[in-house]
Amino acid sequence: MSNVLIKMDNIKKYYRSGSDTVSALQEITLQIGRGESAAVMGASGSGKSTLLSIVGGLNRPSGGKILIDDLDLYALPGERLADFRREYIGFVFQQFQLIPYLTALENVLLPLTTAGYSRPEKYERALNALERVSMTGRKNHLPNQLSGGEQERVAIARAIVNEPPLVLADEPTGSLDSRTAGEIMELFQDLGESGLTILMVTHNPENAAYMQRLITMQDGLVTDDSKKPEPLASGRIALAGNAGGVR
Amino acid sequence: MNLYSIALRNIWRKKTRALLITSGLIVGIATAVALFLTVESMRLALGDQIDEFGSNIVIVPRAEGMDISYGGAHVSRASIDLKQLELSDLEAIKEIPDFNSINIISPKMVAAVNVNGKEALLVGIEPNREFIMKPWYTLAAQSGLNGGEGIRGLAMADLKPEGIIAGAEAAAALELQAGSQITINGQNFVVQGILNPLGSAEDGLFFANLAAVQTLLGRPGEISMVEISAYCNACPVEELAAQISAVLPNGEVTALRQAALIREETIDKFSAFSILLSAVALTIAALLVFTTMMAAVHERTREIGIFRALGFRKSHIIRIFFIEAGLVGLLGGGAGYLAGNLVASLAGTYLTGSAVPATWQPELFYQALLLSTTVALIASAFPAGRAAGLNPAEALRFI
């Protein structure tokens, strides 16, 4: 098994806007190691969310190639890309994106719906995931009955319920207060320590500090990929140094 | 948690929308079911009415041999070897398998007679049969009425042995009035009633009791023709004619297809109209399902994006929408079946003036379910395809 989980080679993304062509990503070449956690920072419009959606198999690049676990993502036939997302990737979206008419437990069960597990197995996995984010006691609550932090925890449980090797998070604490955001980031840190590969888009340098690696983007280009996170003021130390990341 | 529970939850969450789609399907299916049942009842009622009005089988004495022409003169076969048809022969008709399909048997004796010194045609009838078979015969005048009393059609059935009913032209030609005394072949009769003009050959006829005419002509028991009114809902008129022919060797039985054809044409027009109306109602229901589903796709764009990001295939998204449409279709079909039956049984008879009430047809239930579900699925196909084709990155506002 290769030590590199994500390999991006010369990724480009253009959008057409009338007669104009807007370049969202320009020749991005990156590698993310297995078990590595990386924050992608940059101003709005720098291309970080586009990068995340391409890595997540949601947005076909205009050029270049992306390999995840040595699989050429966008060369997968037919609906295999959907299967790949289910098996390899856990998404934590901005604004949580829980399904409002499903309970916390049912939201976590969603990725298992089409996975072919037996009913008891699905529930066991979902309950385990909720337990990892300390939400077992609120499993039967609808999203609107949960606080922002609790919704975020449910969203994280949903992302990890399939035990994917890669979790992609898009501004996961964007709508949380700083204390709750800190708790959520510690949760991400715990997940990272358990061996999950995490790629997180964030505006917040404090959140980035929880990640092992910081990738800075501007105008569709990676402008910096060398910074190490600073120690946190809270006393808990963000993972520092080379933790197996491949540059 | 599976695709069915997601669809069910969504229906429950958007009850008003589901109710709207269901209502559209209920109206469409109810219209189709009600029209079908009403037309079916009309088919029976109209068939009976058409069959009752007038004859659809005629029996005349059988003539053997061939037509002969000699010296430019035509001699009909009937005139050279005519079999005799007796009233008693008609008893054999009771033995035919489909006797229950026969409504009225009206024997007749037709003869040229001398009425008040003028040649005329006299028809011997059994009034209670003849005038029921031909309800369009109405009296313009009848004898024995007191001042202020109206003409009662039923009085025709009370034709006395010496009574005569005159056609409108016959009465006019002989200047007869109700109550006039006339002489037929030297025997006295009373004009009991005068018919309203019919615009047909019957206007020139005189009607009397069959037995009286037979006695007058000295041919007791003999008849010259029989008209039969049969219900053709149960069996084809040709089949009935063949059965009668088999038991009446002296009679030549002819099935009159005209009545059956009129009946079929009339009912076919009603059926075509009801199919058209049902199709319009179902098309409107389908459009309602389509627009509501399209709105749902738009409203659920982000949700669909989440499903796709979580590994749902396009086919899973389509299945969710189809399950929703199918469930609503089943509900609409079931309720539409009930509503259609109710409308047909309560209002159908009143609205159409049909004598036969619409009856509940349980076997239609499954057809209603199938039709409703099919309409819902077809109308949802494009919205479901549109939902499945959504770009998940766009749906989640990554772009």
XYZ file of C-alpha atoms in Angstrom:
646
model
C 0.000 0.000 0.000
C 1.371 3.352 -1.054
C 2.121 5.940 1.616
C 0.441 8.555 -0.605
C -3.363 8.650 -0.446
C -4.078 11.646 -2.669
C -1.992 12.436 -5.677
C -2.971 15.507 -7.742
C -1.095 16.057 -10.927
C -1.473 19.324 -12.795
C -5.135 19.779 -11.855
C -6.891 22.598 -13.698
C -10.417 23.841 -13.482
C -12.070 26.408 -15.714
C -15.611 27.715 -15.658
C -17.350 29.351 -18.562
C -19.159 32.573 -17.801
C -20.766 33.742 -21.023
C -17.947 34.239 -23.460
C -15.382 34.462 -20.655
C -13.445 31.605 -19.153
C -12.736 31.853 -15.430
C -9.829 29.859 -14.101
C -10.601 28.416 -10.652
C -7.562 26.140 -10.336
C -4.273 26.409 -12.186
C -2.028 23.410 -12.468
C -2.284 22.166 -8.896
C 0.147 19.407 -8.095
C -0.081 18.068 -4.579
C 0.301 14.871 -2.657
C -1.370 14.109 0.660
C 0.002 11.241 2.697
C -2.048 8.474 4.220
C -3.061 9.511 7.762
C -2.021 13.092 7.191
C -4.229 16.039 8.172
C -3.983 19.162 6.089
C -5.682 22.528 6.202
C -6.277 24.474 2.995
C -6.430 28.204 3.617
C -6.980 31.108 1.330
C -9.209 34.036 0.628
C -12.662 33.630 -0.869
C -12.351 32.711 -4.530
C -8.862 31.280 -4.106
C -10.115 27.880 -5.326
C -9.911 25.920 -2.071
C -13.540 24.697 -2.117
C -13.201 23.792 -5.799
C -10.093 21.793 -4.919
C -12.017 20.010 -2.171
C -14.929 19.154 -4.482
C -12.515 17.763 -7.099
C -10.762 15.597 -4.502
C -14.216 14.488 -3.332
C -15.189 13.230 -6.767
C -17.947 15.813 -7.099
C -16.440 18.114 -9.660
C -14.621 16.866 -12.734
C -11.398 18.839 -13.344
C -10.848 20.547 -16.694
C -7.396 19.016 -16.904
C -4.894 16.924 -15.015
C -5.275 13.727 -13.090
C -6.146 12.887 -9.517
C -5.364 9.525 -7.954
C -6.779 8.435 -4.631
C -5.352 5.225 -3.295
C -3.856 4.801 -6.780
C -7.333 4.947 -8.369
C -7.760 7.442 -11.176
C -10.879 9.074 -9.754
C -12.410 10.555 -12.879
C -11.571 7.556 -15.052
C -13.929 5.390 -13.013
C -16.734 3.982 -15.196
C -20.383 4.935 -14.788
C -21.702 5.031 -11.269
C -18.443 3.723 -9.775
C -17.590 7.306 -8.842
C -20.637 7.377 -6.509
C -19.574 4.040 -5.030
C -16.080 5.423 -4.613
C -17.379 8.440 -2.698
C -19.350 6.172 -0.427
C -16.417 3.870 0.314
C -13.467 6.262 0.341
C -14.669 9.689 1.360
C -16.477 11.199 4.292
C -17.813 14.720 3.765
C -18.285 17.332 6.469
C -20.014 20.222 4.784
C -20.261 23.865 5.608
C -23.506 24.496 7.572
C -23.554 20.786 8.566
C -25.969 19.872 5.753
C -27.957 17.381 7.753
C -31.205 16.160 6.224
C -33.803 18.085 8.242
C -36.508 15.416 8.292
C -34.210 12.630 9.509
C -33.075 12.107 13.110
C -29.416 12.259 14.100
C -29.186 8.467 13.912
C -30.924 8.366 10.502
C -28.616 11.056 9.155
C -25.650 8.961 10.223
C -27.246 5.899 8.650
C -27.527 7.650 5.263
C -24.132 6.649 3.788
C -24.902 3.059 4.797
C -28.272 3.085 3.021
C -26.808 1.965 -0.261
C -23.769 0.165 1.118
C -25.236 -3.327 1.308
C -24.830 -3.901 5.043
C -27.444 -5.818 6.990
C -29.854 -3.755 9.095
C -28.271 -4.704 12.466
C -24.818 -3.994 11.061
C -25.921 -0.582 9.802
C -27.325 0.375 13.192
C -24.272 -0.925 15.037
C -21.965 1.130 12.834
C -24.111 4.236 13.130
C -24.345 3.980 16.902
C -20.571 3.469 17.140
C -20.017 6.572 15.020
C -22.382 8.595 17.221
C -20.582 7.318 20.274
C -17.248 8.501 18.867
C -18.635 12.018 18.689
C -20.459 11.705 22.048
C -23.923 12.029 20.505
C -25.522 8.703 21.421
C -27.863 10.399 23.858
C -29.251 12.689 21.174
C -29.611 10.089 18.444
C -33.376 10.421 18.106
C -33.413 14.186 17.822
C -34.074 16.009 14.588
C -31.407 18.493 13.437
C -33.529 21.478 14.443
C -33.605 20.101 17.979
C -29.799 20.081 18.162
C -27.365 22.908 18.818
C -24.861 23.932 16.131
C -22.073 22.001 17.828
C -24.253 18.914 18.137
C -25.244 19.118 14.482
C -21.568 19.355 13.582
C -20.829 16.257 15.649
C -23.627 14.374 13.865
C -22.192 15.542 10.526
C -18.786 14.205 11.562
C -20.339 10.895 12.685
C -22.005 10.669 9.259
C -18.640 11.311 7.579
C -16.856 8.534 9.452
C -19.627 5.926 9.713
C -18.368 4.089 6.629
C -14.829 4.199 8.042
C -13.488 5.907 4.933
C -9.746 6.533 4.665
C -10.333 10.205 3.770
C -12.457 12.926 5.399
C -13.024 16.184 3.533
C -14.266 19.115 5.594
C -15.418 22.441 4.164
C -15.374 25.218 6.758
C -16.635 22.837 9.437
C -16.714 25.425 12.208
C -17.822 28.391 10.120
C -21.109 28.780 11.937
C -19.991 27.841 15.451
C -18.901 29.969 18.378
C -15.200 29.818 19.234
C -15.599 27.486 22.221
C -17.700 24.964 20.289
C -15.401 25.351 17.284
C -12.473 24.432 19.524
C -14.266 21.282 20.709
C -15.024 20.290 17.125
C -11.431 20.877 16.063
C -10.228 18.681 18.937
C -12.582 16.033 17.593
C -10.982 16.376 14.160
C -7.597 16.156 15.808
C -8.626 12.929 17.532
C -9.800 11.532 14.220
C -6.493 12.505 12.654
C -4.628 10.772 15.457
C -6.680 7.627 14.816
C -5.182 7.422 11.330
C -7.773 9.168 9.178
C -6.568 11.399 6.383
C -8.181 14.809 6.737
C -8.289 17.603 4.202
C -9.973 20.677 5.633
C -10.826 23.981 3.997
C -10.875 26.814 6.508
C -10.550 30.559 6.816
C -9.546 30.306 10.420
C -5.806 30.030 11.284
C -6.731 28.670 14.719
C -8.512 25.748 13.092
C -5.627 25.246 10.696
C -3.343 24.920 13.673
C -5.031 21.631 14.539
C -3.850 20.153 11.257
C -0.414 18.751 10.584
C 0.039 20.634 7.346
C -1.059 23.967 5.975
C -1.628 24.570 2.283
C -2.239 28.173 1.314
C -3.971 29.055 -1.944
C -4.400 32.239 -3.894
C -6.037 32.773 -7.294
C -6.233 29.069 -8.006
C -2.626 28.401 -7.175
C -0.909 26.807 -4.175
C 1.227 29.642 -2.873
C 2.566 28.037 0.268
C 2.855 24.448 1.373
C 5.519 24.629 3.999
C 4.085 26.222 7.082
C 3.741 24.195 10.214
C 0.865 24.976 12.553
C 1.604 27.085 15.595
C 1.164 25.674 19.132
C -2.338 26.407 20.403
C -2.957 28.965 23.119
C -5.304 26.503 24.873
C -2.317 24.425 25.868
C -3.207 21.470 23.684
C -0.493 21.162 21.095
C -1.428 20.854 17.479
C 0.359 18.019 15.801
C 3.615 19.413 14.551
C 6.535 18.286 12.540
C 6.540 15.739 9.807
C 3.916 13.165 10.663
C 4.410 11.155 7.528
C 3.080 13.761 5.160
C 4.378 13.570 1.674
C 5.123 16.810 -0.088
C -33.029 3.362 6.910
C -33.467 2.627 3.227
C -34.708 4.364 0.094
C -38.337 3.587 0.981
C -38.064 5.152 4.433
C -36.404 8.254 2.928
C -39.256 8.552 0.425
C -41.889 7.963 3.108
C -40.315 10.523 5.425
C -40.267 13.044 2.650
C -43.920 12.433 1.795
C -44.803 12.828 5.465
C -42.709 15.972 5.737
C -44.336 17.544 2.698
C -47.867 16.423 3.377
C -49.471 19.337 1.563
C -47.495 18.654 -1.583
C -48.262 14.941 -1.394
C -51.912 15.778 -0.819
C -51.920 18.046 -3.858
C -50.487 15.343 -6.110
C -52.812 12.737 -4.615
C -55.810 15.020 -5.128
C -54.902 15.486 -8.775
C -54.614 11.755 -9.256
C -57.840 11.130 -7.325
C -59.706 13.525 -9.620
C -58.178 11.931 -12.717
C -58.787 8.351 -11.643
C -62.214 9.117 -10.178
C -63.218 10.735 -13.470
C -62.018 7.738 -15.430
C -63.673 5.218 -13.094
C -66.933 7.173 -12.812
C -67.167 7.623 -16.575
C -66.343 3.999 -17.210
C -68.969 2.775 -14.768
C -71.556 5.271 -15.987
C -70.978 4.359 -19.622
C -71.209 0.695 -18.678
C -74.563 1.288 -17.000
C -75.642 3.392 -19.971
C -74.527 0.614 -22.280
C -76.908 -1.754 -20.523
C -79.726 0.748 -20.127
C -79.441 2.132 -23.633
C -79.178 -1.346 -25.053
C -82.347 -2.368 -23.276
C -84.122 0.789 -24.366
C -83.106 0.414 -27.990
C -84.012 -3.254 -27.911
C -87.356 -2.489 -26.329
C -88.174 0.164 -28.876
C -89.278 -1.746 -31.891
C -88.482 -5.157 -33.128
C -85.118 -6.577 -34.026
C -86.360 -9.934 -35.335
C -89.111 -10.460 -37.910
C -90.724 -13.791 -38.756
C -92.773 -14.293 -41.911
C -94.162 -17.535 -43.387
C -91.426 -19.475 -45.158
C -91.641 -19.701 -48.964
C -89.845 -22.597 -50.671
C -88.695 -22.737 -54.275
C -87.338 -20.016 -56.499
C -88.592 -16.781 -57.958
C -90.187 -17.299 -61.332
C -90.708 -14.913 -64.203
C -93.033 -15.808 -67.020
C -93.958 -13.609 -69.969
C -92.479 -10.590 -68.327
C -94.569 -11.107 -65.179
C -92.819 -11.751 -61.895
C -94.254 -14.466 -59.686
C -92.845 -14.381 -56.190
C -91.861 -17.687 -54.618
C -94.034 -16.702 -51.688
C -97.057 -16.973 -53.879
C -96.378 -20.447 -55.186
C -95.343 -22.441 -52.146
C -96.139 -20.485 -49.011
C -96.037 -22.299 -45.655
C -98.712 -21.488 -43.111
C -97.707 -19.814 -39.839
C -99.997 -20.494 -36.894
C -100.246 -18.690 -33.583
C -99.666 -22.008 -31.828
C -96.316 -22.370 -33.606
C -94.971 -19.566 -31.453
C -95.099 -21.792 -28.354
C -91.961 -23.471 -29.706
C -89.999 -20.235 -29.248
C -90.192 -20.766 -25.485
C -87.909 -23.768 -25.927
C -84.925 -21.911 -27.340
C -81.850 -21.572 -25.057
C -81.902 -17.771 -25.016
C -85.644 -17.338 -24.534
C -84.915 -15.087 -21.541
C -83.377 -12.564 -23.938
C -86.721 -12.121 -25.662
C -88.684 -9.132 -24.470
C -91.871 -9.088 -26.549
C -93.355 -11.383 -29.203
C -95.965 -9.557 -31.242
C -97.877 -11.694 -33.776
C -99.840 -9.999 -36.551
C -102.309 -10.672 -39.275
C -102.115 -8.223 -42.186
C -104.831 -8.144 -44.783
C -106.357 -5.886 -47.434
C -109.935 -5.100 -46.490
C -112.814 -2.879 -47.518
C -113.428 -0.049 -45.083
C -116.552 1.974 -45.722
C -116.271 1.006 -49.369
C -112.597 1.859 -49.758
C -109.607 -0.433 -49.930
C -107.387 -0.325 -46.849
C -104.886 -2.404 -44.918
C -106.025 -3.886 -41.626
C -103.491 -5.185 -39.117
C -104.571 -7.586 -36.438
C -102.482 -7.151 -33.327
C -102.302 -8.082 -29.682
C -102.521 -4.464 -28.433
C -100.819 -4.954 -25.072
C -97.752 -6.311 -26.903
C -97.737 -4.162 -30.022
C -98.173 -0.818 -28.321
C -95.603 -1.596 -25.606
C -93.132 -2.594 -28.305
C -93.795 0.643 -30.166
C -94.120 3.325 -27.513
C -93.913 6.047 -30.166
C -97.505 5.250 -31.107
C -99.610 7.851 -29.365
C -103.267 8.686 -29.654
C -104.428 11.994 -31.051
C -107.982 11.241 -29.973
C -109.891 8.446 -28.403
C -113.544 7.783 -27.783
C -115.129 7.697 -24.330
C -113.274 10.727 -22.989
C -115.077 13.150 -20.726
C -114.505 16.883 -21.022
C -111.139 17.978 -19.694
C -109.614 14.487 -19.744
C -106.335 14.025 -21.553
C -105.412 11.388 -24.062
C -104.109 8.357 -22.256
C -101.736 6.292 -24.300
C -102.459 3.259 -22.192
C -105.999 3.218 -23.514
C -104.593 1.667 -26.708
C -103.986 -1.542 -24.801
C -107.694 -1.685 -23.927
C -108.728 -2.216 -27.525
C -112.174 -3.782 -27.491
C -113.009 -6.741 -29.821
C -115.083 -4.427 -32.019
C -112.709 -1.530 -31.613
C -110.427 -0.046 -34.276
C -107.453 2.287 -34.006
C -106.933 4.260 -37.171
C -103.720 5.707 -38.460
C -103.692 9.476 -38.932
C -103.863 9.361 -42.774
C -106.396 6.535 -42.826
C -108.671 8.458 -40.466
C -108.290 11.616 -42.538
C -108.961 9.825 -45.829
C -112.206 8.353 -44.516
C -113.065 11.442 -42.474
C -113.211 9.417 -39.293
C -113.239 10.654 -35.733
C -112.947 8.934 -32.403
C -116.236 7.157 -31.842
C -117.114 6.916 -35.584
C -118.862 3.758 -36.710
C -117.248 2.005 -39.666
C -117.846 -1.129 -41.690
C -114.994 -3.483 -42.513
C -115.813 -6.259 -44.962
C -119.424 -5.765 -43.972
C -118.868 -6.010 -40.242
C -119.392 -3.040 -37.915
C -116.523 -1.595 -35.882
C -116.072 1.518 -33.736
C -113.107 3.853 -34.140
C -111.773 3.730 -30.594
C -108.793 5.936 -31.219
C -106.876 7.844 -33.878
C -103.095 7.796 -33.869
C -100.916 10.853 -34.043
C -99.069 11.123 -37.388
C -95.906 8.978 -37.458
C -94.567 10.005 -40.844
C -94.440 6.353 -41.927
C -96.536 3.676 -43.601
C -98.325 3.029 -40.315
C -100.262 6.288 -40.824
C -102.370 4.557 -43.483
C -103.232 1.447 -41.435
C -106.158 0.314 -39.337
C -105.417 -1.719 -36.219
C -107.756 -4.199 -34.616
C -107.505 -7.123 -32.241
C -105.759 -10.103 -33.808
C -108.535 -12.526 -32.883
C -111.168 -10.175 -34.352
C -109.248 -9.852 -37.625
C -108.716 -13.614 -37.857
C -112.465 -14.142 -37.366
C -113.296 -11.384 -39.845
C -111.086 -12.995 -42.487
C -112.134 -16.521 -41.636
C -108.572 -17.570 -40.879
C -108.592 -18.463 -37.192
C -105.219 -19.115 -35.582
C -103.330 -17.943 -38.651
C -100.788 -15.162 -38.549
C -98.956 -13.442 -41.363
C -95.959 -12.106 -39.490
C -94.359 -11.862 -36.056
C -92.230 -9.037 -34.728
C -89.920 -9.835 -31.842
C -88.147 -7.419 -29.548
C -85.091 -9.035 -27.962
C -82.458 -7.785 -25.540
C -79.185 -8.018 -27.372
C -76.922 -7.274 -24.410
C -76.960 -10.953 -23.516
C -76.578 -12.480 -26.950
C -76.187 -11.324 -30.556
C -79.465 -10.912 -32.396
C -78.264 -13.205 -35.199
C -77.698 -15.997 -32.691
C -81.217 -15.527 -31.353
C -82.660 -15.531 -34.881
C -80.858 -18.786 -35.636
C -82.282 -20.400 -32.503
C -85.832 -19.313 -33.418
C -85.386 -20.480 -36.990
C -84.411 -23.922 -35.705
C -87.734 -24.348 -33.855
C -89.970 -22.669 -36.458
C -89.679 -24.673 -39.695
C -92.613 -22.756 -41.234
C -91.145 -19.368 -40.483
C -88.470 -17.335 -42.208
C -86.614 -15.537 -39.435
C -84.723 -12.355 -40.173
C -82.500 -10.528 -37.700
C -82.664 -6.768 -38.095
C -79.128 -5.559 -37.597
C -80.131 -1.943 -37.775
C -81.208 -1.699 -34.151
C -78.077 -3.466 -32.990
C -75.922 -1.240 -35.157
C -77.590 1.929 -33.868
C -77.073 0.653 -30.348
C -73.412 -0.150 -30.947
C -72.764 3.162 -32.681
C -74.452 5.152 -29.924
C -72.586 3.348 -27.178
C -69.310 3.560 -29.064
C -69.752 7.334 -29.260
C -70.388 7.494 -25.539
C -67.358 5.285 -24.893
C -65.124 7.415 -27.104
C -66.341 10.548 -25.356
C -65.709 9.066 -21.927
C -62.236 7.889 -22.954
C -61.457 11.380 -24.240
C -62.737 12.998 -21.054
C -60.782 10.522 -18.906
C -57.656 11.159 -20.930
C -58.047 14.908 -20.407
C -58.538 14.440 -16.648
C -55.540 12.108 -16.422
C -53.397 14.462 -18.501
C -54.247 17.303 -16.122
C -53.370 15.024 -13.191
C -50.093 14.102 -14.883
C -49.264 17.771 -15.438
C -49.983 18.459 -11.779
C -47.671 15.629 -10.736
C -45.033 16.872 -13.175
C -45.049 20.495 -12.027
C -45.177 19.557 -8.349
C -42.319 17.096 -8.772
C -40.277 19.652 -10.703
C -40.816 22.129 -7.866
C -39.771 19.409 -5.409
C -36.567 18.780 -7.355
C -35.774 22.482 -7.260
C -36.563 22.663 -3.560
C -34.485 19.568 -2.776
C -31.455 20.445 -4.874
C -29.162 20.679 -1.870
C -30.543 17.497 -0.333
C -29.947 15.656 -3.604
C -26.394 17.035 -3.620
C -25.856 15.660 -0.113
C -27.184 12.251 -1.124
C -24.895 12.187 -4.148
C -21.900 13.263 -2.068
C -22.662 10.503 0.424
C -22.428 7.907 -2.329
C -25.966 7.646 -3.662
C -25.982 6.671 -7.314
C -28.128 8.477 -9.881
C -30.326 5.411 -9.926
C -30.834 5.729 -6.158
C -32.043 9.324 -6.588
C -34.403 8.252 -9.371
C -35.683 5.429 -7.188
C -36.408 7.807 -4.292
C -38.517 10.007 -6.575
C -40.195 7.008 -8.188
C -40.988 5.477 -4.804
C -42.559 8.754 -3.726
C -44.530 9.013 -6.971
C -45.497 5.349 -6.822
C -46.754 5.547 -3.245
C -48.727 8.691 -3.972
C -49.968 7.056 -7.181
C -51.197 4.002 -5.271
C -52.949 6.227 -2.746
C -54.492 8.335 -5.517
C -55.543 5.219 -7.415
C -57.211 3.630 -4.395
C -58.980 6.809 -3.334
C -59.834 7.653 -6.947
C -61.406 4.216 -7.366
C -63.579 4.753 -4.292
C -64.504 8.301 -5.323
C -65.253 7.232 -8.894
C -67.526 4.432 -7.723
C -69.294 6.754 -5.321
C -69.828 9.401 -7.995
C -71.032 6.826 -10.507
C -73.428 5.135 -8.098
C -74.767 8.330 -6.530
C -74.759 10.829 -9.363
C -74.183 8.809 -12.534
C -77.763 7.616 -12.849
C -79.101 11.095 -12.111
C -76.731 12.888 -14.492
C -77.186 10.549 -17.426
C -80.786 9.632 -16.832
C -79.755 6.011 -17.157
C -82.285 3.497 -15.889
C -79.602 1.034 -14.854
C -77.618 2.137 -11.780
C -73.816 1.878 -11.945
C -72.567 -1.092 -9.982
C -69.264 -1.317 -8.095
C -66.713 -3.318 -10.007
C -64.028 -4.644 -7.632
C -61.836 -5.791 -10.524
C -61.484 -2.131 -11.529
C -59.612 -1.478 -8.274
C -56.368 -2.988 -9.507
C -56.715 -1.277 -12.878
C -57.235 2.058 -11.109
C -54.114 1.448 -8.996
C -52.121 0.505 -12.077
C -53.356 3.483 -14.090
C -52.757 5.985 -11.296
C -49.291 4.636 -10.516
C -48.372 4.591 -14.196
C -49.508 8.196 -14.650
C -47.574 9.257 -11.523
C -44.419 7.430 -12.626
C -44.526 8.711 -16.194
C -45.117 12.274 -14.985
C -42.247 11.915 -12.490
C -39.794 10.438 -14.952
C -38.451 13.733 -16.212
C -38.219 15.407 -12.763
C -36.537 12.286 -11.347
C -34.076 12.274 -14.239
C -33.443 15.965 -13.708
C -32.789 15.326 -9.996
C -30.409 12.476 -10.733
C -28.591 14.588 -13.286
C -27.905 17.439 -10.894
C -24.257 18.260 -10.546
C -23.552 17.519 -6.862
C -20.872 20.212 -6.727
C -23.370 22.789 -7.981
C -26.085 21.423 -5.705
C -23.801 21.892 -2.699
C -22.727 25.325 -3.915
C -19.121 24.256 -4.290
C -19.103 26.136 -7.571
